[in-house]
Tab-separated table of C-alpha atoms in Angstrom:
chain	number	residue	atom	x	y	z
A	913	UNK	CA	76.047	-23.712	59.664
A	914	UNK	CA	72.727	-25.126	58.442
A	915	UNK	CA	74.591	-27.873	56.576
A	916	UNK	CA	76.559	-28.701	59.744
A	917	UNK	CA	73.370	-29.003	61.810
A	918	UNK	CA	71.605	-31.054	59.137
A	919	UNK	CA	74.466	-33.547	58.906
A	920	UNK	CA	74.588	-33.959	62.703
A	921	UNK	CA	70.805	-34.417	62.855
A	922	UNK	CA	70.989	-36.937	60.022
A	923	UNK	CA	73.752	-38.887	61.793
A	924	UNK	CA	71.698	-39.102	64.988
A	925	UNK	CA	68.646	-40.186	62.970
A	926	UNK	CA	70.637	-42.954	61.272
A	927	UNK	CA	72.079	-43.980	64.645
A	928	UNK	CA	68.522	-44.417	65.913
A	929	UNK	CA	67.803	-46.513	62.825
A	930	UNK	CA	70.772	-48.808	63.539
A	931	UNK	CA	70.106	-49.011	67.301
A	932	UNK	CA	69.050	-52.641	66.798
A	933	UNK	CA	72.778	-53.456	66.602
A	934	UNK	CA	73.423	-51.931	70.026
A	935	UNK	CA	72.853	-55.198	72.012
A	936	UNK	CA	75.307	-57.085	69.751
A	937	UNK	CA	77.990	-54.419	70.047
A	938	UNK	CA	77.476	-54.099	73.799
A	939	UNK	CA	77.558	-57.901	74.244
A	940	UNK	CA	80.746	-58.199	72.194
A	941	UNK	CA	82.432	-55.646	74.460
A	942	UNK	CA	81.363	-57.598	77.543
A	943	UNK	CA	82.807	-60.747	75.932
A	944	UNK	CA	86.068	-58.860	75.328
A	945	UNK	CA	86.224	-57.877	79.004
A	946	UNK	CA	85.525	-61.415	80.251
A	947	UNK	CA	87.874	-63.027	77.717
A	948	UNK	CA	90.755	-60.760	78.704
A	949	UNK	CA	90.153	-61.387	82.417
A	950	UNK	CA	89.940	-65.158	81.980
A	951	UNK	CA	92.985	-65.248	79.690
A	952	UNK	CA	95.092	-63.212	82.099
A	953	UNK	CA	94.096	-65.459	85.011
A	954	UNK	CA	94.950	-68.615	83.056
A	955	UNK	CA	98.299	-67.247	81.885
A	956	UNK	CA	99.133	-66.167	85.432
A	957	UNK	CA	98.277	-69.580	86.893
A	958	UNK	CA	100.357	-71.300	84.219
A	959	UNK	CA	103.292	-68.995	85.060
A	960	UNK	CA	103.683	-68.023	81.408
A	961	UNK	CA	106.430	-65.472	80.823
A	962	UNK	CA	105.425	-61.837	80.464
A	963	UNK	CA	106.639	-61.635	76.862
A	964	UNK	CA	104.629	-64.655	75.728
A	965	UNK	CA	101.599	-63.466	77.717
A	966	UNK	CA	101.736	-60.081	76.018
A	967	UNK	CA	101.867	-61.710	72.587
A	968	UNK	CA	98.901	-63.974	73.381
A	969	UNK	CA	96.864	-61.065	74.764
A	970	UNK	CA	97.735	-58.908	71.733
A	971	UNK	CA	96.513	-61.623	69.344
A	972	UNK	CA	93.339	-62.093	71.412
A	973	UNK	CA	92.633	-58.348	71.481
A	974	UNK	CA	93.178	-58.154	67.706
A	975	UNK	CA	90.722	-61.019	67.128
A	976	UNK	CA	88.051	-59.691	69.493
A	977	UNK	CA	88.360	-56.130	68.216
A	978	UNK	CA	88.040	-57.390	64.639
A	979	UNK	CA	84.768	-59.124	65.540
A	980	UNK	CA	83.477	-55.883	67.055
A	981	UNK	CA	84.477	-53.880	63.982
A	982	UNK	CA	82.856	-56.476	61.727
A	983	UNK	CA	79.569	-55.961	63.617
A	984	UNK	CA	79.886	-52.211	63.150
A	985	UNK	CA	80.667	-52.806	59.483
A	986	UNK	CA	77.466	-54.850	59.151
A	987	UNK	CA	75.454	-52.135	60.917
A	988	UNK	CA	76.392	-49.402	58.444
A	989	UNK	CA	76.950	-51.270	55.153
A	990	UNK	CA	73.265	-51.511	54.254
A	991	UNK	CA	72.493	-52.222	50.610
A	992	UNK	CA	70.363	-49.129	50.066
A	993	UNK	CA	72.964	-46.781	51.512
A	994	UNK	CA	76.427	-48.157	50.861
A	995	UNK	CA	76.378	-50.773	48.094
A	996	UNK	CA	79.318	-52.880	49.358
A	997	UNK	CA	79.690	-55.960	51.523
A	998	UNK	CA	80.852	-55.715	55.173
A	999	UNK	CA	84.585	-56.249	55.614
A	1000	UNK	CA	85.479	-59.777	56.741
A	1001	UNK	CA	87.058	-60.617	60.113
A	1002	UNK	CA	90.353	-62.009	58.659
A	1003	UNK	CA	90.865	-58.836	56.614
A	1004	UNK	CA	90.017	-56.707	59.646
A	1005	UNK	CA	92.524	-58.623	61.795
A	1006	UNK	CA	95.338	-57.737	59.382
A	1007	UNK	CA	94.245	-54.087	59.308
A	1008	UNK	CA	93.897	-53.890	63.105
A	1009	UNK	CA	97.255	-55.592	63.724
A	1010	UNK	CA	99.192	-53.406	61.271
A	1011	UNK	CA	97.616	-50.044	62.090
A	1012	UNK	CA	97.341	-50.786	65.807
A	1013	UNK	CA	101.069	-51.531	65.932
A	1014	UNK	CA	101.840	-48.222	64.240
A	1015	UNK	CA	99.630	-46.343	66.715
A	1016	UNK	CA	101.391	-48.022	69.642
A	1017	UNK	CA	104.768	-47.035	68.191
A	1018	UNK	CA	103.593	-43.443	67.795
A	1019	UNK	CA	102.314	-43.464	71.374
A	1020	UNK	CA	105.573	-44.709	72.886
A	1021	UNK	CA	107.582	-42.290	70.774
A	1022	UNK	CA	105.506	-39.233	71.756
A	1023	UNK	CA	104.117	-40.246	75.173
A	1024	UNK	CA	106.358	-37.784	77.052
A	1025	UNK	CA	104.932	-34.898	75.033
A	1026	UNK	CA	101.348	-34.330	76.114
A	1027	UNK	CA	100.479	-31.913	73.296
A	1028	UNK	CA	101.845	-34.380	70.752
A	1029	UNK	CA	99.501	-37.105	72.034
A	1030	UNK	CA	96.528	-34.732	71.737
A	1031	UNK	CA	97.625	-33.849	68.200
A	1032	UNK	CA	97.906	-37.538	67.276
A	1033	UNK	CA	94.423	-38.225	68.680
A	1034	UNK	CA	93.018	-35.451	66.510
A	1035	UNK	CA	94.933	-36.413	63.382
A	1036	UNK	CA	94.078	-40.120	63.540
A	1037	UNK	CA	90.618	-39.725	65.085
A	1038	UNK	CA	88.736	-41.378	62.174
A	1039	UNK	CA	91.187	-44.297	61.850
A	1040	UNK	CA	88.980	-46.909	63.540
A	1041	UNK	CA	86.032	-46.091	61.288
A	1042	UNK	CA	88.307	-46.134	58.240
A	1043	UNK	CA	89.401	-49.698	59.101
A	1044	UNK	CA	85.905	-51.171	58.865
A	1045	UNK	CA	84.186	-48.700	56.517
A	1046	UNK	CA	86.700	-48.612	53.650
A	1047	UNK	CA	87.571	-51.883	51.908
A	1048	UNK	CA	91.188	-51.285	50.863
A	1049	UNK	CA	94.693	-52.612	51.466
A	1050	UNK	CA	95.634	-52.598	55.163
A	1051	UNK	CA	98.571	-50.206	54.704
A	1052	UNK	CA	96.387	-47.484	53.130
A	1053	UNK	CA	94.083	-46.963	56.129
A	1054	UNK	CA	96.194	-44.337	57.908
A	1055	UNK	CA	96.531	-42.148	54.825
A	1056	UNK	CA	92.814	-42.547	54.027
A	1057	UNK	CA	91.850	-41.516	57.561
A	1058	UNK	CA	94.142	-38.458	57.390
A	1059	UNK	CA	92.560	-37.362	54.090
A	1060	UNK	CA	89.070	-37.889	55.512
A	1061	UNK	CA	89.944	-35.860	58.615
A	1062	UNK	CA	91.425	-33.063	56.495
A	1063	UNK	CA	88.292	-32.845	54.350
A	1064	UNK	CA	85.832	-32.945	57.265
A	1065	UNK	CA	87.917	-31.718	60.196
A	1066	UNK	CA	85.420	-29.510	62.029
A	1067	UNK	CA	82.206	-31.389	61.329
A	1068	UNK	CA	83.857	-34.685	62.357
A	1069	UNK	CA	85.863	-33.567	65.372
A	1070	UNK	CA	83.653	-30.973	67.092
A	1071	UNK	CA	80.750	-33.345	67.965
A	1072	UNK	CA	83.188	-36.171	68.758
A	1073	UNK	CA	85.179	-33.983	71.155
A	1074	UNK	CA	81.993	-32.809	72.894
A	1075	UNK	CA	80.634	-36.347	73.304
A	1076	UNK	CA	84.000	-37.707	74.450
A	1077	UNK	CA	84.288	-34.835	76.956
A	1078	UNK	CA	80.946	-35.793	78.492
A	1079	UNK	CA	81.932	-39.476	78.510
A	1080	UNK	CA	85.295	-38.700	80.092
A	1081	UNK	CA	83.820	-36.622	82.922
A	1082	UNK	CA	80.991	-39.065	83.618
A	1083	UNK	CA	82.893	-42.353	83.664
A	1084	UNK	CA	86.547	-42.378	82.640
A	1085	UNK	CA	88.046	-39.470	84.584
A	1086	UNK	CA	89.092	-41.253	87.790
A	1087	UNK	CA	90.033	-44.611	86.268
A	1088	UNK	CA	92.963	-46.028	84.376
A	1089	UNK	CA	92.459	-48.314	81.402
A	1090	UNK	CA	93.809	-51.269	83.401
A	1091	UNK	CA	91.133	-50.724	86.061
A	1092	UNK	CA	88.413	-51.352	83.505
A	1093	UNK	CA	90.063	-54.214	81.636
A	1094	UNK	CA	91.677	-56.251	84.402
A	1095	UNK	CA	89.765	-55.519	87.617
A	1096	UNK	CA	87.283	-58.068	88.974
A	1097	UNK	CA	85.837	-55.743	91.629
A	1098	UNK	CA	82.052	-55.321	91.415
A	1099	UNK	CA	82.155	-51.514	91.367
A	1100	UNK	CA	84.736	-51.499	88.580
A	1101	UNK	CA	82.714	-54.032	86.579
A	1102	UNK	CA	79.551	-51.923	86.959
A	1103	UNK	CA	81.393	-48.783	85.906
A	1104	UNK	CA	82.909	-50.697	83.003
A	1105	UNK	CA	79.424	-51.816	81.951
A	1106	UNK	CA	78.220	-48.201	82.045
A	1107	UNK	CA	81.229	-47.132	80.032
A	1108	UNK	CA	80.550	-49.824	77.431
A	1109	UNK	CA	76.925	-48.707	77.064
A	1110	UNK	CA	78.065	-45.172	76.260
A	1111	UNK	CA	80.870	-46.366	73.982
A	1112	UNK	CA	78.532	-48.702	72.055
A	1113	UNK	CA	76.158	-45.840	71.283
A	1114	UNK	CA	79.070	-43.504	70.577
A	1115	UNK	CA	80.586	-45.938	68.066
A	1116	UNK	CA	77.258	-46.354	66.272
A	1117	UNK	CA	76.971	-42.580	66.026
A	1118	UNK	CA	80.556	-42.228	64.710
A	1119	UNK	CA	79.946	-44.992	62.163
A	1120	UNK	CA	76.871	-43.269	60.784
A	1121	UNK	CA	78.483	-39.829	60.735
A	1122	UNK	CA	81.493	-41.290	58.910
A	1123	UNK	CA	79.205	-42.959	56.367
A	1124	UNK	CA	77.354	-39.703	55.681
A	1125	UNK	CA	80.547	-37.689	55.209
A	1126	UNK	CA	82.427	-40.371	53.267
A	1127	UNK	CA	79.566	-40.885	50.774
A	1128	UNK	CA	78.868	-37.161	50.453
A	1129	UNK	CA	78.822	-36.205	46.806
A	1130	UNK	CA	79.119	-39.786	45.542
């Protein structure tokens, strides 16, 4: 129990140390929101087919998400603590595209089974951090994240579930994902901004907790 508390305290302390990256992460999320809105409006005005639009948006999301993950990679790959270089954007794009596609396939296959979706969220919970924290071949990320989750299941998932529960009840509960991404209404934009502030801090915390657990004993 003492070890659990110490690790959580240490992760919050390191998050405070890396808080200087918060404006960059927050700004990149705002850019993602604006880019997706602008792109959708342009594609709609050009009467581009739905299939082509979806492909263009998927490529854009992959690129923007890779930039965000690269910033998170920079924030936690400090020389004194991790000894490796941050993962590059091109490499991250391949990892995001491959593993994101698999997650989408899993979602569509199991979406009618609510308990299965919850199980998948728990099993693959550390996948995002694995993508930008571990420099390995793109097809190994899922297995690496499963092994990490198995080795640190309670200490990783308990605080993440608690924080996500608070985030869900404060901001997400009454909104669909499309409301945040596509809506241009002022209230939705303000709520989206609030959501991004929480998510930015949450991602910094997860990154630092992952780093502590992944380097434990090395």
